[in-house]
Coordinates of C-alpha atoms and ligand atoms in Angstrom, one line a residue:
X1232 CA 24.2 10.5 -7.1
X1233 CA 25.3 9.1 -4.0
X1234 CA 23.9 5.5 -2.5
X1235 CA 23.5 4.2 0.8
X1236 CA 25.6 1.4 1.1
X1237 CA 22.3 -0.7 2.0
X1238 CA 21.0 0.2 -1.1
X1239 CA 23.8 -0.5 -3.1
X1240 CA 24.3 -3.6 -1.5
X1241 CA 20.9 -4.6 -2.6
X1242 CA 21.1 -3.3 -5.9
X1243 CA 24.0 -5.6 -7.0
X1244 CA 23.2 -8.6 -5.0
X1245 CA 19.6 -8.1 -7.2
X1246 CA 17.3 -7.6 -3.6
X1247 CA 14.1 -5.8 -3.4
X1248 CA 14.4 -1.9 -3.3
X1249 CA 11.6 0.2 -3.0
X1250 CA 12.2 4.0 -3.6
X1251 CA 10.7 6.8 -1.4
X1252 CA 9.5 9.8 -2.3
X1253 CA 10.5 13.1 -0.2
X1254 CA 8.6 15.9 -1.3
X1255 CA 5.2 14.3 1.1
X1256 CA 8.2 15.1 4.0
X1257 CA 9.4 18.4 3.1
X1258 CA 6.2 20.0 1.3
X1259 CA 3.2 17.8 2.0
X1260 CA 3.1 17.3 5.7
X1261 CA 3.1 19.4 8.8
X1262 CA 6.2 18.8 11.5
X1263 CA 6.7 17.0 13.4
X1264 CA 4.4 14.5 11.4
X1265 CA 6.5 14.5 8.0
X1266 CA 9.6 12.9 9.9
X1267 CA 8.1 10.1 11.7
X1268 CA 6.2 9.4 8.7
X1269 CA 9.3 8.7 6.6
X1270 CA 10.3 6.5 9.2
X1271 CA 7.3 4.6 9.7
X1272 CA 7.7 4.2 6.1
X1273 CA 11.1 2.9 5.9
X1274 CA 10.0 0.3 8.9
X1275 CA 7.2 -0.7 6.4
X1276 CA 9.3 -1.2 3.4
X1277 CA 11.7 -3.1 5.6
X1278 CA 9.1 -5.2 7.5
X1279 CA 7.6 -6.6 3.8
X1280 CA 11.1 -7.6 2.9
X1281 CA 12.5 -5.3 1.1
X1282 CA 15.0 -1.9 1.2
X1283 CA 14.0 1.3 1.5
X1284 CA 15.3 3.9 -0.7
X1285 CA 14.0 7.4 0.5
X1286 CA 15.6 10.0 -2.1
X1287 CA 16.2 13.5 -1.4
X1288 CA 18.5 16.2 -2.5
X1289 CA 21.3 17.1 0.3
X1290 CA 23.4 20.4 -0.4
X1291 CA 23.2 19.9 -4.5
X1292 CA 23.7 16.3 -4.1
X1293 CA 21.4 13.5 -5.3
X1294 CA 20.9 10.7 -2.3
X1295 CA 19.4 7.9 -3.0
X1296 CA 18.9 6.2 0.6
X1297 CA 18.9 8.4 3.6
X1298 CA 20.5 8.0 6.4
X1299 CA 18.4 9.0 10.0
X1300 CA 20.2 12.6 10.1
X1301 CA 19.9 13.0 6.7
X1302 CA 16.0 12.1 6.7
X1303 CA 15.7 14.6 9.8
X1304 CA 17.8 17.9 8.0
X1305 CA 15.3 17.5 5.1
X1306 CA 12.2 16.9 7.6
X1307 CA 13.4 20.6 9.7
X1308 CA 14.9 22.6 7.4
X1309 CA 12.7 25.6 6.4
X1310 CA 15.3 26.0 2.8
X1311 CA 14.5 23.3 1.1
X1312 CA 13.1 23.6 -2.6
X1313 CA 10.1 21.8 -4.1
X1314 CA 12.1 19.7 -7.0
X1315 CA 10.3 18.8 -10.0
X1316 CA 11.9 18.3 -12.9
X1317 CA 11.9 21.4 -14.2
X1318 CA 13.9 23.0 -11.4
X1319 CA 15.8 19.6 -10.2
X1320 CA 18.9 20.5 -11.6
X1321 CA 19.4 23.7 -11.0
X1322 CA 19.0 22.5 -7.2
X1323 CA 21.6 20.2 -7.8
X1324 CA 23.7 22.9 -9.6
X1325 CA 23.6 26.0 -7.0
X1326 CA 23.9 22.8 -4.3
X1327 CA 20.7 23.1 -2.7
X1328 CA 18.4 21.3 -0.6
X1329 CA 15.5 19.8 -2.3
X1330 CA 12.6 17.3 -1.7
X1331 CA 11.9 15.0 -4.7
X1332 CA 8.0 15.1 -6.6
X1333 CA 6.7 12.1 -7.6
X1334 CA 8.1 13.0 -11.3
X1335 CA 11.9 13.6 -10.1
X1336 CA 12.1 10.3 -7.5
X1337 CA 10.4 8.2 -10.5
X1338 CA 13.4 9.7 -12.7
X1339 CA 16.2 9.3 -10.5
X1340 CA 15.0 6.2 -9.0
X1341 CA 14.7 4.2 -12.8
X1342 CA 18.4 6.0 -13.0
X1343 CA 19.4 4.4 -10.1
X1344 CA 18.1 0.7 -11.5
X1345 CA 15.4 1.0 -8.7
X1346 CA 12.2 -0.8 -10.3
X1347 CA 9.7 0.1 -8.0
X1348 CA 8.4 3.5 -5.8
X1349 CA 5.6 4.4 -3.5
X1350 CA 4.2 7.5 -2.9
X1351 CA 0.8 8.6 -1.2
X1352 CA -0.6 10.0 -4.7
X1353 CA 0.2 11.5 -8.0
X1354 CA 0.2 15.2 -9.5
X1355 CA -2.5 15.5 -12.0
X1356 CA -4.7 18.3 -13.6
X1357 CA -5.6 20.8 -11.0
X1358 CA -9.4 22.8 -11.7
X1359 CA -7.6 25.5 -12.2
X1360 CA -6.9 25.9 -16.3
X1361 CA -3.0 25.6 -17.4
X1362 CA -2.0 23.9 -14.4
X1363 CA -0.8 20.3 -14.5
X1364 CA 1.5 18.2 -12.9
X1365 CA 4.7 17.7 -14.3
X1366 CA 4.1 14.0 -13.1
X1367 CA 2.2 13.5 -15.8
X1368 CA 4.4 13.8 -18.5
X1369 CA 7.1 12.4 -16.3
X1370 CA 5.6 9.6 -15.9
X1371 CA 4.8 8.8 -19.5
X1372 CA 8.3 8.5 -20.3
X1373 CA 9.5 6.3 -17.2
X1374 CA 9.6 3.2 -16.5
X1375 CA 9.2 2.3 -13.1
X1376 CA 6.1 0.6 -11.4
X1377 CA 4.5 3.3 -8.9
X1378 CA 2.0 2.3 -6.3
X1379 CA -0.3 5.2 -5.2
X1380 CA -3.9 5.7 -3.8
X1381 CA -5.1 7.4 -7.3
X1382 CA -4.6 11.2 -8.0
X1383 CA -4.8 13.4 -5.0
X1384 CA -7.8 14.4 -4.1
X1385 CA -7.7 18.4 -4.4
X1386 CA -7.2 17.3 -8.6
X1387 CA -9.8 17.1 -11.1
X1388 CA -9.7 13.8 -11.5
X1389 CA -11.8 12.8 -14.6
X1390 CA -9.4 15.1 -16.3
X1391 CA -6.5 13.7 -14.3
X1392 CA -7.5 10.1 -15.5
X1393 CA -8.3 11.3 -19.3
X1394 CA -4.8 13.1 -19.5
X1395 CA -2.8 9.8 -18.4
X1396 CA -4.9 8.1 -20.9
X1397 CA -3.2 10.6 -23.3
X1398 CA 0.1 10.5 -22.4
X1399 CA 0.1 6.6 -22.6
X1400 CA 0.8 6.2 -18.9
X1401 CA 0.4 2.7 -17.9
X1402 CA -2.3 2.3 -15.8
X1403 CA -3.9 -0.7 -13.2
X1404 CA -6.2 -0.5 -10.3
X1405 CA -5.3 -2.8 -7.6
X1406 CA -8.6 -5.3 -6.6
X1407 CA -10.2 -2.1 -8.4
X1408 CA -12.1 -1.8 -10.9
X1409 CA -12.5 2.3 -10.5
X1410 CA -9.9 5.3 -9.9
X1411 CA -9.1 5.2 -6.0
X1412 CA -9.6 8.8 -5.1
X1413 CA -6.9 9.0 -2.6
X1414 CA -8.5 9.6 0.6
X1415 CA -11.6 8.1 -0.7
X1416 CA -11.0 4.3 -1.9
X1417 CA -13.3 4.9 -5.1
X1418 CA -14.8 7.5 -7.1
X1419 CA -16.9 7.3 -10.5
X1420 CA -14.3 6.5 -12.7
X1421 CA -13.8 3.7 -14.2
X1422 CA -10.5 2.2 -14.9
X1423 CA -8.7 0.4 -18.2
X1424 CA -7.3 -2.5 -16.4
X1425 CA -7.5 -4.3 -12.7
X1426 CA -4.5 -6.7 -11.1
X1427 CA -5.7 -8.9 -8.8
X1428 CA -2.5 -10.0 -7.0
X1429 CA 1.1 -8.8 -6.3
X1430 CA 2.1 -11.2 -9.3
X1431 CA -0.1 -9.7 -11.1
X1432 CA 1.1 -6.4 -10.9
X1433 CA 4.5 -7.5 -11.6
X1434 CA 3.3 -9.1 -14.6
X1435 CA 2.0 -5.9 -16.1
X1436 CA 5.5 -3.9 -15.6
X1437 CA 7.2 -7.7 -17.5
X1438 CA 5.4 -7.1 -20.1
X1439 CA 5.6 -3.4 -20.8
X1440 CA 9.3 -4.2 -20.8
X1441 CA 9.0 -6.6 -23.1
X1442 CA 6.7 -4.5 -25.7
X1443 CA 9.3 -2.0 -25.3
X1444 CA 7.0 0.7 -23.6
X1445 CA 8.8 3.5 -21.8
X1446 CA 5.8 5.2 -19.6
X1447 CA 5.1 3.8 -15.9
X1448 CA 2.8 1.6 -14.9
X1449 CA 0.7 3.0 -12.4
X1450 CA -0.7 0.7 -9.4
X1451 CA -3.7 2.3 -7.7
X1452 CA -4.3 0.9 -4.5
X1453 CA -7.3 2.1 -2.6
X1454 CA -7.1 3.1 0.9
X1455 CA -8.4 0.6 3.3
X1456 CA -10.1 2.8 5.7
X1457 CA -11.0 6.3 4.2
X1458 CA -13.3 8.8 4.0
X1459 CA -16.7 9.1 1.5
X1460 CA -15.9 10.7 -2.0
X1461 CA -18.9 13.2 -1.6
X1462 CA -17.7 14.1 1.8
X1463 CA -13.8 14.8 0.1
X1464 CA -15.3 16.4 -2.8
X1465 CA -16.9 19.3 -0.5
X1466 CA -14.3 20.1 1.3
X1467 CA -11.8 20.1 -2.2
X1468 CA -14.0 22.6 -3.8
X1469 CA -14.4 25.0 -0.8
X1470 CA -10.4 24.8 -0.7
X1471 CA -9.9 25.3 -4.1
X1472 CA -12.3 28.3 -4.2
X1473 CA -10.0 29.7 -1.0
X1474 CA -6.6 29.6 -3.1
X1475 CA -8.3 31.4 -6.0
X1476 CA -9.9 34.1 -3.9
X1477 CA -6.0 34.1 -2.3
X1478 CA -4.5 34.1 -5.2
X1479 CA -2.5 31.5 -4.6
X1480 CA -1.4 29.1 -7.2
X1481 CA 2.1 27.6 -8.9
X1482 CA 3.9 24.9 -7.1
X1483 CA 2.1 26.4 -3.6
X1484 CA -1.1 25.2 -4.6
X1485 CA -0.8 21.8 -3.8
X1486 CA 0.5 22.0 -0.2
X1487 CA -1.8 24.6 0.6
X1488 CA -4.5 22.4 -0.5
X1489 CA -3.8 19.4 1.5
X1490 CA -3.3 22.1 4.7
X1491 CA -6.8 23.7 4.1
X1492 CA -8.0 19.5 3.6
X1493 CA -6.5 19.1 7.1
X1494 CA -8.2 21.7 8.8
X1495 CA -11.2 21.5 7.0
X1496 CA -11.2 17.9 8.2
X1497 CA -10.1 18.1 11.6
X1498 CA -7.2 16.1 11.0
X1499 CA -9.3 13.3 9.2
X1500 CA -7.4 13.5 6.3
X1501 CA -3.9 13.5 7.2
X1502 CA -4.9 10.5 9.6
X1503 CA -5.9 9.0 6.1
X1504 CA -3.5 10.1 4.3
X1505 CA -0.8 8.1 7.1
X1506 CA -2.4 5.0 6.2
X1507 CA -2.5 4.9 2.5
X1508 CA 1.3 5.6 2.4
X1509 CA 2.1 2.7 4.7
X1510 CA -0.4 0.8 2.4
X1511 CA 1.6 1.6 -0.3
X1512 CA 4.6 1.6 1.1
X1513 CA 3.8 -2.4 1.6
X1514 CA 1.9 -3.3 -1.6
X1515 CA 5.3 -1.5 -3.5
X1516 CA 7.9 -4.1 -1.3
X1517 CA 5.4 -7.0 -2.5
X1518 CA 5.6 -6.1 -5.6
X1519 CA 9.6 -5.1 -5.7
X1520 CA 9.6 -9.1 -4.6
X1521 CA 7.8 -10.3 -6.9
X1522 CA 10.0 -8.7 -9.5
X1523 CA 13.4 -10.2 -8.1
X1524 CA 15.0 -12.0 -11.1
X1525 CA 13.3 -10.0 -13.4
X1526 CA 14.8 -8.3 -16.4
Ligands
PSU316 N1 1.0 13.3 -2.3 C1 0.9 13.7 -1.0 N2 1.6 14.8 -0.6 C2 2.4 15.5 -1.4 C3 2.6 15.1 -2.8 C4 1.9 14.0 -3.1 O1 0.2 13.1 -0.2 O2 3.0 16.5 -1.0 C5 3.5 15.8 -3.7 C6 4.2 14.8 -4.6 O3 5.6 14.8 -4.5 C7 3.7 15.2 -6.0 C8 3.6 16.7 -5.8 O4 4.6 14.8 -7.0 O5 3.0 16.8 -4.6 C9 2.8 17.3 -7.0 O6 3.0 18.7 -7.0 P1 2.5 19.5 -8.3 O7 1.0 19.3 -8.3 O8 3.0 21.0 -8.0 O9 3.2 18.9 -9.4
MN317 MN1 1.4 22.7 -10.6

């Protein structure tokens, strides 16, 4: 694993880091989108007071903190592998090129000493049966705080929300008392717990240190401005109906999915999904500074 020196500055001198996800660059967003997304994310993070600490695999090796031409190969190249945790280190072993899941940046960034992470939303349990996001499980046995806008959207998220009860996952709806459903700010579902504030938050991750709890806790912050959950759920089922009849499935399932949202949407939902990752990107810095002297 290699650090930017920002980022290692801040880790020893005990600053707020946020860590960055970059499969959303590699795999869930179109070019030239993806790229000034990271950086409008990185300008967020920094602008709440904190460091980013985008992580992405460069040629087999683990970098946690990109650099600008680093952040651009992994935006342009057309070779670089989807790395979940199954497959993240054989990447790292044939020296590959790989964008990060929600599951692997959690991993490496709790490795790192990095507390905290945004990302735009988690892998869950798709409608399809047998296929489930390895964030699930990942997440149950990390402990980082993780501030997304709920499951994505193209999920079933009843399932989703009953499968993280499972697995123990620390969950916490942010001012919410119901599962954000990423580009919809609510959904039926209601959730186990609600933080109120940034301390709050915080709080929760103190004590599931202190009771010795190894799973995540979950922050789901709802998108400010998004679109109505009926409105989302049409357009998910007509795409999911499309990848079965196309047989398409595996780990291209969920980036086809969000491009089939897009163009269902006319663009409505990758303008939404912009937002909730600078949303997060922000409430996770708040929250990283809240947590400064922490254990
Ligand atoms: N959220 C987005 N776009 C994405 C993803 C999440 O808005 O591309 C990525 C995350 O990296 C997540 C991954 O971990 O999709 C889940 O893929 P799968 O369902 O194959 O586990
Ligand atoms: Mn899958």
């Amino acid at each position: 694993m290699r650090y930017a020196d920002e980022v290692r500055q801040a880790l020893d001198a005990g600053r707020p880091v946020v860590a960055l996800e970059s499969t959303v660059i590699t795999h869930g967003l179109p070019a030239p989108v993806n790229l000034e997304t990271a950086r409008r994310l990185e300008a967020a993070v920094r602008e709440e007071g904190a460091v980013p600490a985008t992580i992405g695999i460069l040629e087999g090796e683990v970098r946690v903190g990109l650099d600008p031409d680093a952040l651009e190969a992994l935006a342009t190249r057309n070779d670089v592998e989807k790395a979940s945790l199954w497959n993240l280190a054989a990447v790292v072993a044939r020296e590959q090129w790989g964008g990060t899941t929600v599951a692997t940046t959690a991993h490496l960034a709790a490795r790192a000493g990095i507390r905290v992470f945004a990302t735009g939303g988690i892998g869950g349990v798709h409608p399809v049966p047998f296929d489930e996001s390895g964030d699930l499980l990942g997440l149950s046995r990390t402990p980082v705080v993780v501030v997304s806008s709920g499951p994505k959207s193209i999920l079933d998220l009843g399932a989703t929300l009953e499968r993280l009860e499972s697995y123990g996952v620390g969950v916490v709806g942010y001012k919410t008392m119901f599962l954000p459903a990423f580009h919809s700010p609510d959904s039926p579902y209601e959730l186990p717990a609600t933080v109120w504030s940034e301390a709050e938050a915080a709080a929760a991750w103190r004590a599931a240190r202190e009771l010795g709890l190894v799973s995540a806790t979950l922050v789901f912050n709802p998108v400010s401005e998004g679109l109505p959950y009926r409105q989302v759920i049409a357009w998910v089922n007509r795409a999911n109906e499309e990848a079965r009849a196309a047989g398409i499935g595996g780990k291209d399932l969920t980036p086809y999915l969000l491009r089939r949202l897009s163009e269902l949407s006319r663009g409505r939902t990758d303008e939404v999904n912009l937002r909730l990752l600078e949303e997060n990107a922000r409430l996770a810095a708040r929250v990283a500074r809240e947590l400064v002297g922490a254990v």
